[in-house]
Amino acid sequence: MERINYRELVQTILKRHSIHHSNDDTEVQLIFDTERNHYQVLHLGWEELRRVYGCIIHIDIKDGKIWIQRDGTETGVANELVTAGVPKQDIILGFHAPYKRKFTEFAPG
């Protein structure tokens, strides 16, 4: 069985999410640092008089594992990764405290 290219998969998933969050008044930026394996989806702009700026998704790939640092999606990026064939032991929910990770179905990190 051929190993999944985590870089390509993460970029594909983030590109798909960037389409769902864009509108006329705000912009979505994809930030891919492929040299250091950092990937983000940012939401920024203005909604009337209110500034919009925030990270929707932040993923790092470290030591062959996918670290989800921020997941502001409804479906859950971890679920999308599993559906795409990534083993749960290769996914770390970095947004959970280290002591809580052992209670999830994913890798403790």
GROMACS .gro file of N, CA and C in nm:
model
  327
    1MET      N    1   0.084  -0.119   0.000
    1MET     CA    2   0.000   0.000   0.000
    1MET      C    3   0.088   0.125   0.000
    2GLU      N    4   0.058   0.217  -0.087
    2GLU     CA    5   0.137   0.339  -0.099
    2GLU      C    6   0.096   0.439   0.009
    3ARG      N    7   0.195   0.501   0.069
    3ARG     CA    8   0.169   0.600   0.175
    3ARG      C    9   0.107   0.727   0.116
    4ILE      N   10   0.013   0.783   0.187
    4ILE     CA   11  -0.054   0.906   0.145
    4ILE      C   12   0.044   1.022   0.158
    5ASN      N   13   0.044   1.111   0.060
    5ASN     CA   14   0.126   1.232   0.066
    5ASN      C   15   0.051   1.333   0.153
    6TYR      N   16   0.095   1.346   0.279
    6TYR     CA   17   0.025   1.433   0.374
    6TYR      C   18   0.026   1.579   0.331
    7ARG      N   19   0.136   1.625   0.274
    7ARG     CA   20   0.143   1.765   0.228
    7ARG      C   21   0.033   1.793   0.126
    8GLU      N   22   0.024   1.708   0.026
    8GLU     CA   23  -0.076   1.730  -0.080
    8GLU      C   24  -0.218   1.719  -0.026
    9LEU      N   25  -0.241   1.622   0.060
    9LEU     CA   26  -0.374   1.604   0.116
    9LEU      C   27  -0.417   1.724   0.200
   10VAL      N   28  -0.328   1.771   0.286
   10VAL     CA   29  -0.359   1.887   0.371
   10VAL      C   30  -0.389   2.010   0.283
   11GLN      N   31  -0.309   2.031   0.181
   11GLN     CA   32  -0.331   2.145   0.093
   11GLN      C   33  -0.466   2.133   0.021
   12THR      N   34  -0.501   2.015  -0.024
   12THR     CA   35  -0.629   1.993  -0.091
   12THR      C   36  -0.746   2.024   0.001
   13ILE      N   37  -0.739   1.974   0.124
   13ILE     CA   38  -0.847   1.997   0.221
   13ILE      C   39  -0.858   2.146   0.253
   14LEU      N   40  -0.746   2.214   0.274
   14LEU     CA   41  -0.750   2.356   0.306
   14LEU      C   42  -0.802   2.440   0.189
   15LYS      N   43  -0.765   2.404   0.068
   15LYS     CA   44  -0.818   2.476  -0.049
   15LYS      C   45  -0.969   2.463  -0.056
   16ARG      N   46  -1.020   2.345  -0.028
   16ARG     CA   47  -1.165   2.322  -0.029
   16ARG      C   48  -1.234   2.409   0.077
   17HIS      N   49  -1.174   2.421   0.194
   17HIS     CA   50  -1.233   2.503   0.300
   17HIS      C   51  -1.225   2.652   0.267
   18SER      N   52  -1.125   2.693   0.194
   18SER     CA   53  -1.112   2.835   0.161
   18SER      C   54  -1.226   2.882   0.072
   19ILE      N   55  -1.279   2.795  -0.009
   19ILE     CA   56  -1.392   2.830  -0.096
   19ILE      C   57  -1.518   2.853  -0.014
   20HIS      N   58  -1.538   2.772   0.090
   20HIS     CA   59  -1.660   2.781   0.171
   20HIS      C   60  -1.666   2.905   0.259
   21HIS      N   61  -1.553   2.965   0.288
   21HIS     CA   62  -1.550   3.078   0.381
   21HIS      C   63  -1.541   3.215   0.313
   22SER      N   64  -1.527   3.217   0.183
   22SER     CA   65  -1.508   3.346   0.117
   22SER      C   66  -1.643   3.412   0.085
   23ASN      N   67  -1.643   3.544   0.083
   23ASN     CA   68  -1.759   3.622   0.039
   23ASN      C   69  -1.709   3.756  -0.017
   24ASP      N   70  -1.801   3.847  -0.048
   24ASP     CA   71  -1.762   3.972  -0.113
   24ASP      C   72  -1.688   4.069  -0.021
   25ASP      N   73  -1.718   4.068   0.109
   25ASP     CA   74  -1.662   4.167   0.200
   25ASP      C   75  -1.536   4.121   0.274
   26THR      N   76  -1.514   3.993   0.277
   26THR     CA   77  -1.397   3.941   0.345
   26THR      C   78  -1.320   3.850   0.251
   27GLU      N   79  -1.201   3.821   0.289
   27GLU     CA   80  -1.114   3.740   0.204
   27GLU      C   81  -1.059   3.624   0.286
   28VAL      N   82  -1.032   3.517   0.216
   28VAL     CA   83  -0.968   3.402   0.278
   28VAL      C   84  -0.829   3.388   0.217
   29GLN      N   85  -0.731   3.374   0.303
   29GLN     CA   86  -0.594   3.356   0.255
   29GLN      C   87  -0.545   3.216   0.293
   30LEU      N   88  -0.487   3.151   0.196
   30LEU     CA   89  -0.422   3.023   0.219
   30LEU      C   90  -0.274   3.049   0.239
   31ILE      N   91  -0.219   2.999   0.347
   31ILE     CA   92  -0.078   3.018   0.376
   31ILE      C   93  -0.015   2.879   0.384
   32PHE      N   94   0.069   2.849   0.285
   32PHE     CA   95   0.134   2.719   0.278
   32PHE      C   96   0.285   2.739   0.286
   33ASP      N   97   0.345   2.699   0.395
   33ASP     CA   98   0.490   2.699   0.409
   33ASP      C   99   0.534   2.554   0.391
   34THR      N  100   0.556   2.514   0.267
   34THR     CA  101   0.587   2.375   0.237
   34THR      C  102   0.729   2.335   0.280
   35GLU      N  103   0.814   2.433   0.299
   35GLU     CA  104   0.950   2.403   0.344
   35GLU      C  105   0.951   2.360   0.490
   36ARG      N  106   0.868   2.424   0.572
   36ARG     CA  107   0.862   2.394   0.715
   36ARG      C  108   0.735   2.320   0.755
   37ASN      N  109   0.648   2.290   0.658
   37ASN     CA  110   0.524   2.214   0.680
   37ASN      C  111   0.425   2.282   0.775
   38HIS      N  112   0.398   2.409   0.750
   38HIS     CA  113   0.295   2.483   0.823
   38HIS      C  114   0.189   2.526   0.722
   39TYR      N  115   0.062   2.504   0.757
   39TYR     CA  116  -0.048   2.532   0.664
   39TYR      C  117  -0.162   2.600   0.740
   40GLN      N  118  -0.213   2.712   0.683
   40GLN     CA  119  -0.319   2.786   0.750
   40GLN      C  120  -0.423   2.836   0.650
   41VAL      N  121  -0.544   2.854   0.703
   41VAL     CA  122  -0.649   2.925   0.632
   41VAL      C  123  -0.687   3.042   0.722
   42LEU      N  124  -0.668   3.165   0.671
   42LEU     CA  125  -0.700   3.287   0.746
   42LEU      C  126  -0.821   3.355   0.686
   43HIS      N  127  -0.901   3.416   0.770
   43HIS     CA  128  -1.019   3.492   0.729
   43HIS      C  129  -0.995   3.637   0.770
   44LEU      N  130  -1.002   3.729   0.673
   44LEU     CA  131  -0.978   3.869   0.708
   44LEU      C  132  -1.058   3.964   0.620
   45GLY      N  133  -1.076   4.084   0.670
   45GLY     CA  134  -1.149   4.187   0.599
   45GLY      C  135  -1.236   4.266   0.696
   46TRP      N  136  -1.348   4.317   0.644
   46TRP     CA  137  -1.439   4.398   0.725
   46TRP      C  138  -1.582   4.352   0.702
   47GLU      N  139  -1.658   4.345   0.809
   47GLU     CA  140  -1.802   4.324   0.802
   47GLU      C  141  -1.864   4.447   0.867
   48GLU      N  142  -1.910   4.539   0.780
   48GLU     CA  143  -1.956   4.672   0.820
   48GLU      C  144  -1.844   4.742   0.896
   49LEU      N  145  -1.862   4.775   1.023
   49LEU     CA  146  -1.758   4.847   1.098
   49LEU      C  147  -1.671   4.754   1.182
   50ARG      N  148  -1.689   4.625   1.167
   50ARG     CA  149  -1.617   4.527   1.249
   50ARG      C  150  -1.505   4.461   1.169
   51ARG      N  151  -1.385   4.463   1.225
   51ARG     CA  152  -1.270   4.399   1.163
   51ARG      C  153  -1.280   4.248   1.180
   52VAL      N  154  -1.257   4.178   1.073
   52VAL     CA  155  -1.256   4.031   1.075
   52VAL      C  156  -1.113   3.987   1.051
   53TYR      N  157  -1.060   3.910   1.144
   53TYR     CA  158  -0.926   3.853   1.126
   53TYR      C  159  -0.916   3.733   1.218
   54GLY      N  160  -0.886   3.621   1.160
   54GLY     CA  161  -0.869   3.503   1.243
   54GLY      C  162  -0.826   3.382   1.164
   55CYS      N  163  -0.769   3.291   1.235
   55CYS     CA  164  -0.724   3.166   1.177
   55CYS      C  165  -0.839   3.066   1.184
   56ILE      N  166  -0.878   3.013   1.068
   56ILE     CA  167  -0.984   2.913   1.063
   56ILE      C  168  -0.925   2.774   1.086
   57ILE      N  169  -0.816   2.746   1.015
   57ILE     CA  170  -0.750   2.615   1.026
   57ILE      C  171  -0.599   2.637   1.030
   58HIS      N  172  -0.533   2.564   1.119
   58HIS     CA  173  -0.387   2.564   1.124
   58HIS      C  174  -0.341   2.420   1.142
   59ILE      N  175  -0.261   2.374   1.049
   59ILE     CA  176  -0.208   2.238   1.052
   59ILE      C  177  -0.058   2.241   1.034
   60ASP      N  178   0.012   2.160   1.112
   60ASP     CA  179   0.156   2.139   1.095
   60ASP      C  180   0.178   1.991   1.069
   61ILE      N  181   0.281   1.960   0.995
   61ILE     CA  182   0.324   1.822   0.978
   61ILE      C  183   0.461   1.811   1.044
   62LYS      N  184   0.467   1.728   1.150
   62LYS     CA  185   0.591   1.712   1.226
   62LYS      C  186   0.617   1.564   1.249
   63ASP      N  187   0.737   1.521   1.217
   63ASP     CA  188   0.779   1.383   1.241
   63ASP      C  189   0.680   1.282   1.183
   64GLY      N  190   0.627   1.312   1.064
   64GLY     CA  191   0.537   1.220   0.996
   64GLY      C  192   0.395   1.218   1.050
   65LYS      N  193   0.365   1.308   1.141
   65LYS     CA  194   0.230   1.318   1.199
   65LYS      C  195   0.166   1.450   1.158
   66ILE      N  196   0.034   1.449   1.147
   66ILE     CA  197  -0.042   1.570   1.115
   66ILE      C  198  -0.094   1.629   1.246
   67TRP      N  199  -0.045   1.748   1.279
   67TRP     CA  200  -0.084   1.818   1.400
   67TRP      C  201  -0.190   1.921   1.364
   68ILE      N  202  -0.311   1.904   1.415
   68ILE     CA  203  -0.417   2.003   1.394
   68ILE      C  204  -0.410   2.100   1.512
   69GLN      N  205  -0.359   2.220   1.484
   69GLN     CA  206  -0.340   2.321   1.589
   69GLN      C  207  -0.466   2.404   1.612
   70ARG      N  208  -0.543   2.424   1.506
   70ARG     CA  209  -0.668   2.501   1.513
   70ARG      C  210  -0.763   2.443   1.411
   71ASP      N  211  -0.887   2.420   1.451
   71ASP     CA  212  -0.989   2.369   1.359
   71ASP      C  213  -1.119   2.442   1.387
   72GLY      N  214  -1.148   2.541   1.304
   72GLY     CA  215  -1.271   2.618   1.318
   72GLY      C  216  -1.378   2.573   1.220
   73THR      N  217  -1.378   2.446   1.183
   73THR     CA  218  -1.476   2.395   1.088
   73THR      C  219  -1.584   2.316   1.162
   74GLU      N  220  -1.697   2.299   1.096
   74GLU     CA  221  -1.805   2.221   1.154
   74GLU      C  222  -1.781   2.071   1.139
   75THR      N  223  -1.727   2.031   1.026
   75THR     CA  224  -1.709   1.889   0.998
   75THR      C  225  -1.592   1.828   1.072
   76GLY      N  226  -1.491   1.907   1.098
   76GLY     CA  227  -1.371   1.857   1.165
   76GLY      C  228  -1.269   1.806   1.065
   77VAL      N  229  -1.156   1.873   1.060
   77VAL     CA  230  -1.050   1.836   0.967
   77VAL      C  231  -1.001   1.694   0.996
   78ALA      N  232  -0.994   1.655   1.122
   78ALA     CA  233  -0.949   1.519   1.156
   78ALA      C  234  -1.039   1.415   1.090
   79ASN      N  235  -1.169   1.438   1.091
   79ASN     CA  236  -1.262   1.346   1.027
   79ASN      C  237  -1.238   1.339   0.876
   80GLU      N  238  -1.210   1.453   0.815
   80GLU     CA  239  -1.181   1.455   0.672
   80GLU      C  240  -1.052   1.378   0.640
   81LEU      N  241  -0.953   1.392   0.726
   81LEU     CA  242  -0.827   1.319   0.706
   81LEU      C  243  -0.848   1.169   0.717
   82VAL      N  244  -0.926   1.126   0.814
   82VAL     CA  245  -0.954   0.983   0.831
   82VAL      C  246  -1.030   0.930   0.710
   83THR      N  247  -1.129   1.005   0.663
   83THR     CA  248  -1.205   0.965   0.545
   83THR      C  249  -1.114   0.951   0.423
   84ALA      N  250  -1.010   1.035   0.417
   84ALA     CA  251  -0.915   1.030   0.305
   84ALA      C  252  -0.812   0.918   0.321
   85GLY      N  253  -0.816   0.847   0.433
   85GLY     CA  254  -0.727   0.732   0.450
   85GLY      C  255  -0.612   0.751   0.546
   86VAL      N  256  -0.606   0.862   0.617
   86VAL     CA  257  -0.498   0.885   0.714
   86VAL      C  258  -0.531   0.805   0.841
   87PRO      N  259  -0.438   0.723   0.887
   87PRO     CA  260  -0.461   0.648   1.012
   87PRO      C  261  -0.475   0.744   1.131
   88LYS      N  262  -0.564   0.710   1.222
   88LYS     CA  263  -0.586   0.796   1.339
   88LYS      C  264  -0.461   0.815   1.422
   89GLN      N  265  -0.371   0.718   1.422
   89GLN     CA  266  -0.247   0.731   1.500
   89GLN      C  267  -0.151   0.831   1.438
   90ASP      N  268  -0.180   0.881   1.316
   90ASP     CA  269  -0.097   0.984   1.253
   90ASP      C  270  -0.158   1.124   1.267
   91ILE      N  271  -0.267   1.136   1.342
   91ILE     CA  272  -0.334   1.265   1.360
   91ILE      C  273  -0.327   1.302   1.508
   92ILE      N  274  -0.278   1.423   1.534
   92ILE     CA  275  -0.268   1.472   1.671
   92ILE      C  276  -0.351   1.599   1.683
   93LEU      N  277  -0.440   1.601   1.781
   93LEU     CA  278  -0.523   1.718   1.805
   93LEU      C  279  -0.447   1.813   1.896
   94GLY      N  280  -0.364   1.896   1.836
   94GLY     CA  281  -0.277   1.986   1.910
   94GLY      C  282  -0.352   2.092   1.988
   95PHE      N  283  -0.479   2.115   1.953
   95PHE     CA  284  -0.558   2.215   2.025
   95PHE      C  285  -0.610   2.162   2.158
   96HIS      N  286  -0.592   2.032   2.183
   96HIS     CA  287  -0.624   1.975   2.315
   96HIS      C  288  -0.498   1.973   2.399
   97ALA      N  289  -0.514   1.996   2.528
   97ALA     CA  290  -0.401   1.987   2.620
   97ALA      C  291  -0.342   1.846   2.613
   98PRO      N  292  -0.210   1.832   2.631
   98PRO     CA  293  -0.148   1.700   2.621
   98PRO      C  294  -0.214   1.593   2.708
   99TYR      N  295  -0.257   1.628   2.829
   99TYR     CA  296  -0.317   1.528   2.917
   99TYR      C  297  -0.454   1.482   2.866
  100LYS      N  298  -0.522   1.562   2.784
  100LYS     CA  299  -0.654   1.525   2.731
  100LYS      C  300  -0.645   1.439   2.605
  101ARG      N  301  -0.535   1.447   2.534
  101ARG     CA  302  -0.524   1.377   2.406
  101ARG      C  303  -0.538   1.226   2.419
  102LYS      N  304  -0.497   1.171   2.531
  102LYS     CA  305  -0.507   1.025   2.547
  102LYS      C  306  -0.652   0.978   2.556
  103PHE      N  307  -0.744   1.070   2.579
  103PHE     CA  308  -0.885   1.035   2.587
  103PHE      C  309  -0.956   1.047   2.452
  104THR      N  310  -0.883   1.090   2.348
  104THR     CA  311  -0.941   1.098   2.215
  104THR      C  312  -0.908   0.970   2.139
  105GLU      N  313  -0.969   0.955   2.024
  105GLU     CA  314  -0.940   0.838   1.941
  105GLU      C  315  -0.818   0.858   1.853
  106PHE      N  316  -0.751   0.973   1.868
  106PHE     CA  317  -0.636   1.007   1.786
  106PHE      C  318  -0.506   0.994   1.866
  107ALA      N  319  -0.393   1.017   1.802
  107ALA     CA  320  -0.262   1.001   1.866
  107ALA      C  321  -0.245   1.102   1.980
  108PRO      N  322  -0.178   1.061   2.088
  108PRO     CA  323  -0.158   1.152   2.201
  108PRO      C  324  -0.048   1.255   2.179
  109GLY      N  325   0.037   1.235   2.080
  109GLY     CA  326   0.143   1.332   2.052
  109GLY      C  327   0.261   1.312   2.140
   0.00000   0.00000   0.00000
